[in-house]
């Protein structure tokens, strides 16, 4: 059986960690796998006959770049393929490398970081491309932006759409709907929270009794953007709530209880919350940005004009009391995603023979 070395240091770390966690069972079923990362987080995979190599070296660190442990490199180079769910690659790897660039938001949205930050990220993107046999990404939009910013040469950029994790689809409880409008994201400008807060204020002015629930910690929102906090502070008491840090199962419950998810993003590489909400039978209003038009064109969602709080307010009013969506198309799955990735790995195996 072919041996695949998988960098799992970002397991349980945001969307990238979820993407990896959803793919790991398919890798382990099809290959002899060696997994690099936290022994504690990877323990359950050792029971599935995957070999675990503990490693706490941070991704994108100096040590990763210049002095990765020789004993780990020896293990890596004894395998047939090195796969990373992100664009970080240790030095001195001699086997074929496959990496993932989920988006290039820091190159497209310059307000997110300074010149040095963009330069550093571009360096790592270009380095991953140079070292990779192929690069995976999660949407046609992301592929187009990668090709726009980065010289990939003859290296293929292959779309492997994201999906809802299998655990998310299990044990659906059908919780009763409450008057909750849900926002799942962060305070970064490209997530569009300011537009949502202004729209929600308009909705409340119509004497409509709704509550906006922001998934995240109140202190994080307060400390990172005073303007956002001022908007929140101007809302009537108890109309804007924060969940604090929550578990995956608690998030799943919020999706099921909400009448509406609003995703007002200015930019995404894929955008998972609308798909998770639809899978929870919750209606979705989302911005009409290109990636959402690509991903959700065949789904029962409502688009609003990106950045237009008046249009968003109207769409919230029109949709919050709608019947829950039904017959959600089964377009994306991690089984399909793995099949695409696996096709590229198999191609590499054949070329090596």
mmCIF file of C-alpha atoms in Angstrom:
data_model
loop_
_atom_site.group_PDB
_atom_site.id
_atom_site.type_symbol
_atom_site.label_atom_id
_atom_site.label_comp_id
_atom_site.label_asym_id
_atom_site.label_seq_id
_atom_site.Cartn_x
_atom_site.Cartn_y
_atom_site.Cartn_z
ATOM 1 C CA UNK A 1 0.000 0.000 0.000
ATOM 2 C CA UNK A 2 1.268 3.499 -0.879
ATOM 3 C CA UNK A 3 2.429 5.678 2.022
ATOM 4 C CA UNK A 4 1.136 9.247 2.436
ATOM 5 C CA UNK A 5 2.583 11.671 4.969
ATOM 6 C CA UNK A 6 -0.038 14.218 6.102
ATOM 7 C CA UNK A 7 0.687 17.453 7.968
ATOM 8 C CA UNK A 8 -2.028 17.602 10.666
ATOM 9 C CA UNK A 9 -0.666 20.444 12.770
ATOM 10 C CA UNK A 10 -3.685 22.604 11.884
ATOM 11 C CA UNK A 11 -6.222 19.969 12.959
ATOM 12 C CA UNK A 12 -9.041 21.587 15.002
ATOM 13 C CA UNK A 13 -7.877 25.012 13.847
ATOM 14 C CA UNK A 14 -10.732 26.834 12.107
ATOM 15 C CA UNK A 15 -11.959 25.983 8.627
ATOM 16 C CA UNK A 16 -8.656 24.464 7.522
ATOM 17 C CA UNK A 17 -8.729 22.105 10.498
ATOM 18 C CA UNK A 18 -12.293 21.048 9.689
ATOM 19 C CA UNK A 19 -11.383 20.510 6.039
ATOM 20 C CA UNK A 20 -8.511 18.240 7.065
ATOM 21 C CA UNK A 21 -10.512 16.376 9.706
ATOM 22 C CA UNK A 22 -13.212 15.592 7.135
ATOM 23 C CA UNK A 23 -10.678 14.214 4.639
ATOM 24 C CA UNK A 24 -8.543 12.133 7.016
ATOM 25 C CA UNK A 25 -10.864 9.080 7.170
ATOM 26 C CA UNK A 26 -10.684 8.766 3.370
ATOM 27 C CA UNK A 27 -6.896 9.015 3.345
ATOM 28 C CA UNK A 28 -6.587 6.403 6.090
ATOM 29 C CA UNK A 29 -8.970 4.051 4.310
ATOM 30 C CA UNK A 30 -7.035 4.237 1.043
ATOM 31 C CA UNK A 31 -3.400 4.629 2.105
ATOM 32 C CA UNK A 32 -0.891 3.813 4.774
ATOM 33 C CA UNK A 33 -0.814 7.172 6.525
ATOM 34 C CA UNK A 34 1.713 8.895 8.770
ATOM 35 C CA UNK A 35 0.184 11.882 10.565
ATOM 36 C CA UNK A 36 2.208 14.804 11.928
ATOM 37 C CA UNK A 37 0.838 16.904 14.764
ATOM 38 C CA UNK A 38 -0.573 16.869 18.276
ATOM 39 C CA UNK A 39 -0.481 13.380 19.800
ATOM 40 C CA UNK A 40 -3.617 14.177 21.790
ATOM 41 C CA UNK A 41 -5.614 15.416 18.813
ATOM 42 C CA UNK A 42 -4.489 12.533 16.594
ATOM 43 C CA UNK A 43 -4.957 9.744 19.157
ATOM 44 C CA UNK A 44 -8.170 8.403 17.630
ATOM 45 C CA UNK A 45 -6.464 7.920 14.269
ATOM 46 C CA UNK A 46 -3.835 5.624 15.759
ATOM 47 C CA UNK A 47 -6.728 3.258 16.477
ATOM 48 C CA UNK A 48 -7.381 3.276 12.713
ATOM 49 C CA UNK A 49 -3.803 2.089 12.065
ATOM 50 C CA UNK A 50 -2.390 5.493 11.190
ATOM 51 C CA UNK A 51 1.104 6.176 12.529
ATOM 52 C CA UNK A 52 1.347 9.326 14.659
ATOM 53 C CA UNK A 53 4.461 11.525 14.818
ATOM 54 C CA UNK A 54 4.143 14.146 17.579
ATOM 55 C CA UNK A 55 5.236 17.625 16.517
ATOM 56 C CA UNK A 56 4.602 21.050 18.022
ATOM 57 C CA UNK A 57 6.717 23.093 15.601
ATOM 58 C CA UNK A 58 4.485 26.004 14.478
ATOM 59 C CA UNK A 59 3.477 26.258 10.844
ATOM 60 C CA UNK A 60 5.344 29.008 8.953
ATOM 61 C CA UNK A 61 7.977 29.219 11.697
ATOM 62 C CA UNK A 62 11.712 29.701 11.225
ATOM 63 C CA UNK A 63 12.272 26.188 12.533
ATOM 64 C CA UNK A 64 9.888 24.764 9.940
ATOM 65 C CA UNK A 65 11.710 26.632 7.198
ATOM 66 C CA UNK A 66 15.319 26.020 8.161
ATOM 67 C CA UNK A 67 15.762 23.365 10.857
ATOM 68 C CA UNK A 68 12.962 20.830 10.731
ATOM 69 C CA UNK A 69 13.998 17.746 12.770
ATOM 70 C CA UNK A 70 16.066 15.294 10.734
ATOM 71 C CA UNK A 71 14.263 12.273 12.184
ATOM 72 C CA UNK A 72 10.905 13.644 10.977
ATOM 73 C CA UNK A 73 12.315 14.510 7.544
ATOM 74 C CA UNK A 74 13.609 10.960 7.286
ATOM 75 C CA UNK A 75 10.082 9.669 7.954
ATOM 76 C CA UNK A 76 8.616 12.095 5.411
ATOM 77 C CA UNK A 77 11.062 11.106 2.696
ATOM 78 C CA UNK A 78 10.369 7.408 3.286
ATOM 79 C CA UNK A 79 6.811 7.990 2.059
ATOM 80 C CA UNK A 80 5.439 8.318 -1.477
ATOM 81 C CA UNK A 81 3.535 11.613 -1.077
ATOM 82 C CA UNK A 82 3.522 14.610 1.267
ATOM 83 C CA UNK A 83 0.086 16.255 1.630
ATOM 84 C CA UNK A 84 -0.700 19.504 3.455
ATOM 85 C CA UNK A 85 -4.194 21.012 3.887
ATOM 86 C CA UNK A 86 -2.556 24.452 3.748
ATOM 87 C CA UNK A 87 0.386 26.133 2.039
ATOM 88 C CA UNK A 88 3.132 25.513 4.611
ATOM 89 C CA UNK A 89 5.908 23.093 3.615
ATOM 90 C CA UNK A 90 8.994 22.157 5.665
ATOM 91 C CA UNK A 91 12.319 22.354 3.854
ATOM 92 C CA UNK A 92 14.301 19.365 2.523
ATOM 93 C CA UNK A 93 11.326 17.272 1.441
ATOM 94 C CA UNK A 94 12.359 15.089 -1.486
ATOM 95 C CA UNK A 95 9.066 13.339 -2.317
ATOM 96 C CA UNK A 96 6.176 14.835 -4.351
ATOM 97 C CA UNK A 97 4.344 17.543 -2.404
ATOM 98 C CA UNK A 98 0.669 18.532 -2.684
ATOM 99 C CA UNK A 99 -0.594 21.652 -0.897
ATOM 100 C CA UNK A 100 -3.781 23.679 -0.543
ATOM 101 C CA UNK A 101 -4.343 27.423 -0.925
ATOM 102 C CA UNK A 102 -7.873 28.060 0.331
ATOM 103 C CA UNK A 103 -7.925 31.713 -0.671
ATOM 104 C CA UNK A 104 -5.711 34.740 -1.228
ATOM 105 C CA UNK A 105 -7.823 37.167 0.770
ATOM 106 C CA UNK A 106 -4.757 38.953 2.181
ATOM 107 C CA UNK A 107 -3.641 39.767 -1.353
ATOM 108 C CA UNK A 108 -7.090 40.858 -2.504
ATOM 109 C CA UNK A 109 -8.219 42.785 0.596
ATOM 110 C CA UNK A 110 -5.248 45.004 1.407
ATOM 111 C CA UNK A 111 -6.858 46.534 4.517
ATOM 112 C CA UNK A 112 -6.418 43.234 6.375
ATOM 113 C CA UNK A 113 -2.666 43.581 6.808
ATOM 114 C CA UNK A 114 0.235 45.896 6.096
ATOM 115 C CA UNK A 115 2.719 45.729 3.255
ATOM 116 C CA UNK A 116 5.071 43.429 5.194
ATOM 117 C CA UNK A 117 2.212 41.077 6.039
ATOM 118 C CA UNK A 118 1.138 40.801 2.400
ATOM 119 C CA UNK A 119 4.735 40.269 1.331
ATOM 120 C CA UNK A 120 5.190 37.444 3.854
ATOM 121 C CA UNK A 121 1.996 35.693 2.797
ATOM 122 C CA UNK A 122 2.849 36.038 -0.876
ATOM 123 C CA UNK A 123 6.241 34.500 -0.151
ATOM 124 C CA UNK A 124 4.640 31.439 1.446
ATOM 125 C CA UNK A 125 2.084 31.092 -1.367
ATOM 126 C CA UNK A 126 4.837 31.227 -3.990
ATOM 127 C CA UNK A 127 7.033 28.867 -2.001
ATOM 128 C CA UNK A 128 4.191 26.328 -1.760
ATOM 129 C CA UNK A 129 3.594 26.560 -5.497
ATOM 130 C CA UNK A 130 7.289 26.080 -6.238
ATOM 131 C CA UNK A 131 7.515 22.994 -4.037
ATOM 132 C CA UNK A 132 4.174 21.433 -5.033
ATOM 133 C CA UNK A 133 3.372 19.044 -7.819
ATOM 134 C CA UNK A 134 -0.172 20.423 -7.797
ATOM 135 C CA UNK A 135 -2.096 22.980 -5.739
ATOM 136 C CA UNK A 136 -5.636 22.408 -4.481
ATOM 137 C CA UNK A 137 -8.159 25.127 -3.713
ATOM 138 C CA UNK A 138 -11.840 25.244 -2.710
ATOM 139 C CA UNK A 139 -13.647 27.198 -5.438
ATOM 140 C CA UNK A 140 -13.319 28.354 -9.008
ATOM 141 C CA UNK A 141 -13.242 31.910 -7.661
ATOM 142 C CA UNK A 142 -10.224 31.121 -5.470
ATOM 143 C CA UNK A 143 -8.516 29.453 -8.407
ATOM 144 C CA UNK A 144 -8.997 32.562 -10.533
ATOM 145 C CA UNK A 145 -7.588 34.805 -7.786
ATOM 146 C CA UNK A 146 -4.592 32.512 -7.257
ATOM 147 C CA UNK A 147 -3.838 32.625 -10.979
ATOM 148 C CA UNK A 148 -4.281 36.417 -10.937
ATOM 149 C CA UNK A 149 -1.792 37.046 -8.118
ATOM 150 C CA UNK A 150 0.674 34.175 -8.385
ATOM 151 C CA UNK A 151 2.719 32.779 -11.222
ATOM 152 C CA UNK A 152 1.881 29.068 -11.091
ATOM 153 C CA UNK A 153 3.655 28.246 -14.355
ATOM 154 C CA UNK A 154 2.711 24.748 -15.456
ATOM 155 C CA UNK A 155 1.630 23.689 -11.984
ATOM 156 C CA UNK A 156 -2.064 22.749 -12.031
ATOM 157 C CA UNK A 157 -4.481 24.511 -9.661
ATOM 158 C CA UNK A 158 -7.303 22.070 -8.963
ATOM 159 C CA UNK A 159 -10.684 22.924 -7.436
ATOM 160 C CA UNK A 160 -11.752 20.605 -4.610
ATOM 161 C CA UNK A 161 -14.950 22.113 -3.239
ATOM 162 C CA UNK A 162 -15.506 22.287 0.492
ATOM 163 C CA UNK A 163 -18.478 20.581 2.141
ATOM 164 C CA UNK A 164 -20.380 20.058 5.374
ATOM 165 C CA UNK A 165 -18.554 17.632 7.693
ATOM 166 C CA UNK A 166 -20.282 14.278 8.123
ATOM 167 C CA UNK A 167 -20.609 14.733 11.904
ATOM 168 C CA UNK A 168 -22.631 17.883 11.237
ATOM 169 C CA UNK A 169 -25.241 15.898 9.316
ATOM 170 C CA UNK A 170 -25.629 13.222 12.007
ATOM 171 C CA UNK A 171 -28.330 13.191 14.713
ATOM 172 C CA UNK A 172 -30.457 16.029 13.395
ATOM 173 C CA UNK A 173 -32.675 17.094 16.319
ATOM 174 C CA UNK A 174 -35.175 19.376 14.559
ATOM 175 C CA UNK A 175 -35.075 21.995 17.328
ATOM 176 C CA UNK A 176 -37.869 24.605 17.335
ATOM 177 C CA UNK A 177 -37.111 27.871 15.590
ATOM 178 C CA UNK A 178 -36.660 31.024 17.645
ATOM 179 C CA UNK A 179 -36.502 34.695 16.650
ATOM 180 C CA UNK A 180 -32.759 34.520 16.064
ATOM 181 C CA UNK A 181 -30.796 36.017 13.193
ATOM 182 C CA UNK A 182 -27.417 34.289 13.206
ATOM 183 C CA UNK A 183 -24.005 35.594 12.154
ATOM 184 C CA UNK A 184 -21.087 33.140 12.010
ATOM 185 C CA UNK A 185 -17.791 34.825 11.207
ATOM 186 C CA UNK A 186 -15.361 37.295 12.725
ATOM 187 C CA UNK A 187 -14.823 41.020 12.959
ATOM 188 C CA UNK A 188 -12.456 41.300 9.974
ATOM 189 C CA UNK A 189 -13.694 43.868 7.482
ATOM 190 C CA UNK A 190 -14.278 41.406 4.639
ATOM 191 C CA UNK A 191 -16.880 39.530 6.730
ATOM 192 C CA UNK A 192 -19.298 42.452 6.377
ATOM 193 C CA UNK A 193 -20.463 42.656 9.995
ATOM 194 C CA UNK A 194 -20.812 46.447 9.802
ATOM 195 C CA UNK A 195 -23.312 46.101 6.956
ATOM 196 C CA UNK A 196 -25.307 43.557 8.964
ATOM 197 C CA UNK A 197 -25.414 45.732 12.089
ATOM 198 C CA UNK A 198 -26.679 48.735 10.123
ATOM 199 C CA UNK A 199 -29.287 46.552 8.380
ATOM 200 C CA UNK A 200 -30.385 45.021 11.678
ATOM 201 C CA UNK A 201 -30.878 48.495 13.147
ATOM 202 C CA UNK A 202 -33.202 49.295 10.218
ATOM 203 C CA UNK A 203 -35.139 46.058 10.825
ATOM 204 C CA UNK A 204 -35.572 46.878 14.522
ATOM 205 C CA UNK A 205 -36.873 50.346 13.602
ATOM 206 C CA UNK A 206 -39.797 48.569 11.894
ATOM 207 C CA UNK A 207 -40.840 47.184 15.311
ATOM 208 C CA UNK A 208 -39.920 43.640 14.264
ATOM 209 C CA UNK A 209 -38.872 41.585 17.289
ATOM 210 C CA UNK A 210 -35.703 39.748 16.373
ATOM 211 C CA UNK A 211 -32.448 38.990 18.143
ATOM 212 C CA UNK A 212 -29.054 39.034 16.425
ATOM 213 C CA UNK A 213 -26.695 36.349 17.728
ATOM 214 C CA UNK A 214 -23.002 36.771 16.956
ATOM 215 C CA UNK A 215 -20.949 33.593 17.261
ATOM 216 C CA UNK A 216 -17.843 34.594 19.183
ATOM 217 C CA UNK A 217 -16.572 36.252 22.353
ATOM 218 C CA UNK A 218 -17.824 39.713 23.279
ATOM 219 C CA UNK A 219 -14.350 40.845 24.385
ATOM 220 C CA UNK A 220 -12.864 39.983 20.980
ATOM 221 C CA UNK A 221 -15.426 42.133 19.190
ATOM 222 C CA UNK A 222 -14.933 44.979 21.651
ATOM 223 C CA UNK A 223 -11.147 45.028 21.570
ATOM 224 C CA UNK A 224 -10.492 44.638 17.859
ATOM 225 C CA UNK A 225 -12.742 47.268 16.286
ATOM 226 C CA UNK A 226 -14.110 50.224 18.239
ATOM 227 C CA UNK A 227 -16.383 51.248 15.372
ATOM 228 C CA UNK A 228 -18.100 47.852 15.334
ATOM 229 C CA UNK A 229 -18.476 47.974 19.101
ATOM 230 C CA UNK A 230 -20.056 51.442 18.911
ATOM 231 C CA UNK A 231 -22.651 50.129 16.464
ATOM 232 C CA UNK A 232 -23.423 47.218 18.773
ATOM 233 C CA UNK A 233 -23.641 49.503 21.814
ATOM 234 C CA UNK A 234 -26.261 51.663 20.069
ATOM 235 C CA UNK A 235 -28.640 48.717 19.658
ATOM 236 C CA UNK A 236 -31.605 48.341 22.053
ATOM 237 C CA UNK A 237 -30.786 46.256 25.124
ATOM 238 C CA UNK A 238 -30.752 42.453 24.626
ATOM 239 C CA UNK A 239 -31.151 42.628 20.847
ATOM 240 C CA UNK A 240 -27.526 41.679 20.107
ATOM 241 C CA UNK A 241 -26.078 38.678 21.943
ATOM 242 C CA UNK A 242 -22.704 36.931 21.855
ATOM 243 C CA UNK A 243 -22.383 33.187 22.187
ATOM 244 C CA UNK A 244 -18.891 33.241 23.698
ATOM 245 C CA UNK A 245 -16.657 30.302 22.884
ATOM 246 C CA UNK A 246 -18.863 27.353 21.929
ATOM 247 C CA UNK A 247 -18.479 23.723 20.914
ATOM 248 C CA UNK A 248 -19.313 22.320 17.489
ATOM 249 C CA UNK A 249 -22.494 20.751 18.870
ATOM 250 C CA UNK A 250 -23.585 24.078 20.381
ATOM 251 C CA UNK A 251 -22.989 25.810 17.041
ATOM 252 C CA UNK A 252 -25.063 23.116 15.366
ATOM 253 C CA UNK A 253 -27.912 23.875 17.796
ATOM 254 C CA UNK A 254 -27.721 27.589 17.021
ATOM 255 C CA UNK A 255 -27.991 26.828 13.313
ATOM 256 C CA UNK A 256 -31.095 24.726 13.928
ATOM 257 C CA UNK A 257 -32.783 27.261 16.220
ATOM 258 C CA UNK A 258 -32.122 30.332 14.044
ATOM 259 C CA UNK A 259 -34.801 31.568 11.694
ATOM 260 C CA UNK A 260 -32.203 33.056 9.405
ATOM 261 C CA UNK A 261 -28.466 33.044 8.809
ATOM 262 C CA UNK A 262 -27.058 36.233 7.313
ATOM 263 C CA UNK A 263 -23.681 36.020 5.583
ATOM 264 C CA UNK A 264 -22.819 39.592 4.510
ATOM 265 C CA UNK A 265 -19.237 38.891 3.404
ATOM 266 C CA UNK A 266 -17.358 41.089 0.942
ATOM 267 C CA UNK A 267 -14.915 38.246 0.263
ATOM 268 C CA UNK A 268 -14.684 34.467 0.851
ATOM 269 C CA UNK A 269 -12.748 31.549 -0.576
ATOM 270 C CA UNK A 270 -15.793 29.277 -0.251
ATOM 271 C CA UNK A 271 -18.011 30.324 2.670
ATOM 272 C CA UNK A 272 -19.156 27.397 4.811
ATOM 273 C CA UNK A 273 -21.822 28.896 7.161
ATOM 274 C CA UNK A 274 -24.568 29.135 4.485
ATOM 275 C CA UNK A 275 -24.104 25.452 3.618
ATOM 276 C CA UNK A 276 -24.163 24.486 7.307
ATOM 277 C CA UNK A 277 -27.289 26.584 7.858
ATOM 278 C CA UNK A 278 -29.106 25.051 4.883
ATOM 279 C CA UNK A 279 -28.179 21.587 6.148
ATOM 280 C CA UNK A 280 -29.840 22.623 9.435
ATOM 281 C CA UNK A 281 -33.020 23.676 7.581
ATOM 282 C CA UNK A 282 -32.372 27.353 8.196
ATOM 283 C CA UNK A 283 -32.971 30.019 5.575
ATOM 284 C CA UNK A 284 -30.016 32.035 4.307
ATOM 285 C CA UNK A 285 -29.523 35.605 3.114
ATOM 286 C CA UNK A 286 -26.074 36.247 1.673
ATOM 287 C CA UNK A 287 -24.196 38.869 -0.304
ATOM 288 C CA UNK A 288 -24.093 38.610 -4.080
ATOM 289 C CA UNK A 289 -20.301 38.279 -4.292
ATOM 290 C CA UNK A 290 -18.912 36.095 -7.118
ATOM 291 C CA UNK A 291 -17.913 33.134 -4.956
ATOM 292 C CA UNK A 292 -21.357 32.894 -3.364
ATOM 293 C CA UNK A 293 -22.970 33.113 -6.801
ATOM 294 C CA UNK A 294 -20.735 30.216 -7.830
ATOM 295 C CA UNK A 295 -21.206 28.018 -4.763
ATOM 296 C CA UNK A 296 -24.870 28.667 -3.983
ATOM 297 C CA UNK A 297 -26.445 29.283 -7.392
ATOM 298 C CA UNK A 298 -28.477 26.035 -7.193
ATOM 299 C CA UNK A 299 -29.493 26.404 -3.530
ATOM 300 C CA UNK A 300 -32.632 27.996 -2.017
ATOM 301 C CA UNK A 301 -30.908 31.151 -0.773
ATOM 302 C CA UNK A 302 -31.606 34.872 -1.120
ATOM 303 C CA UNK A 303 -28.917 37.244 -2.359
ATOM 304 C CA UNK A 304 -28.659 40.917 -1.416
ATOM 305 C CA UNK A 305 -26.516 43.638 -2.935
ATOM 306 C CA UNK A 306 -23.129 43.419 -1.214
ATOM 307 C CA UNK A 307 -22.516 46.321 1.173
ATOM 308 C CA UNK A 308 -26.053 47.726 0.844
ATOM 309 C CA UNK A 309 -27.608 47.760 4.334
ATOM 310 C CA UNK A 310 -30.989 48.910 3.022
ATOM 311 C CA UNK A 311 -31.257 45.997 0.615
ATOM 312 C CA UNK A 312 -30.082 43.593 3.322
ATOM 313 C CA UNK A 313 -32.671 44.936 5.783
ATOM 314 C CA UNK A 314 -35.410 44.389 3.220
ATOM 315 C CA UNK A 315 -34.220 40.837 2.497
ATOM 316 C CA UNK A 316 -34.137 40.033 6.221
ATOM 317 C CA UNK A 317 -37.730 41.291 6.596
ATOM 318 C CA UNK A 318 -38.835 39.220 3.583
ATOM 319 C CA UNK A 319 -37.112 36.013 4.683
ATOM 320 C CA UNK A 320 -36.992 35.678 8.470
ATOM 321 C CA UNK A 321 -40.500 34.195 8.677
ATOM 322 C CA UNK A 322 -40.270 31.918 5.628
ATOM 323 C CA UNK A 323 -40.763 28.186 5.946
ATOM 324 C CA UNK A 324 -37.510 26.278 6.483
ATOM 325 C CA UNK A 325 -35.780 25.231 3.245
ATOM 326 C CA UNK A 326 -36.321 21.704 1.974
ATOM 327 C CA UNK A 327 -34.767 19.413 -0.636
ATOM 328 C CA UNK A 328 -31.283 20.869 -0.278
ATOM 329 C CA UNK A 329 -29.152 19.803 -3.297
ATOM 330 C CA UNK A 330 -26.414 17.293 -2.472
ATOM 331 C CA UNK A 331 -23.804 18.956 -4.675
ATOM 332 C CA UNK A 332 -20.794 18.936 -2.365
ATOM 333 C CA UNK A 333 -19.333 16.146 -0.263
ATOM 334 C CA UNK A 334 -15.930 15.275 1.142
ATOM 335 C CA UNK A 335 -16.181 11.946 -0.649
ATOM 336 C CA UNK A 336 -16.178 13.847 -3.950
ATOM 337 C CA UNK A 337 -13.433 16.162 -2.694
ATOM 338 C CA UNK A 338 -11.211 13.217 -1.766
ATOM 339 C CA UNK A 339 -11.846 11.565 -5.137
ATOM 340 C CA UNK A 340 -10.442 14.651 -6.872
ATOM 341 C CA UNK A 341 -7.416 14.805 -4.567
ATOM 342 C CA UNK A 342 -6.887 11.069 -4.869
ATOM 343 C CA UNK A 343 -6.979 11.301 -8.660
ATOM 344 C CA UNK A 344 -3.994 13.654 -8.562
ATOM 345 C CA UNK A 345 -2.102 11.458 -6.099
ATOM 346 C CA UNK A 346 -2.695 8.381 -8.228
ATOM 347 C CA UNK A 347 -1.454 10.277 -11.262
ATOM 348 C CA UNK A 348 1.757 11.031 -9.384
ATOM 349 C CA UNK A 349 2.159 7.358 -8.414
ATOM 350 C CA UNK A 350 1.801 6.284 -12.033
ATOM 351 C CA UNK A 351 4.365 8.848 -13.192
ATOM 352 C CA UNK A 352 6.840 7.573 -10.587
ATOM 353 C CA UNK A 353 6.674 3.994 -11.858
#
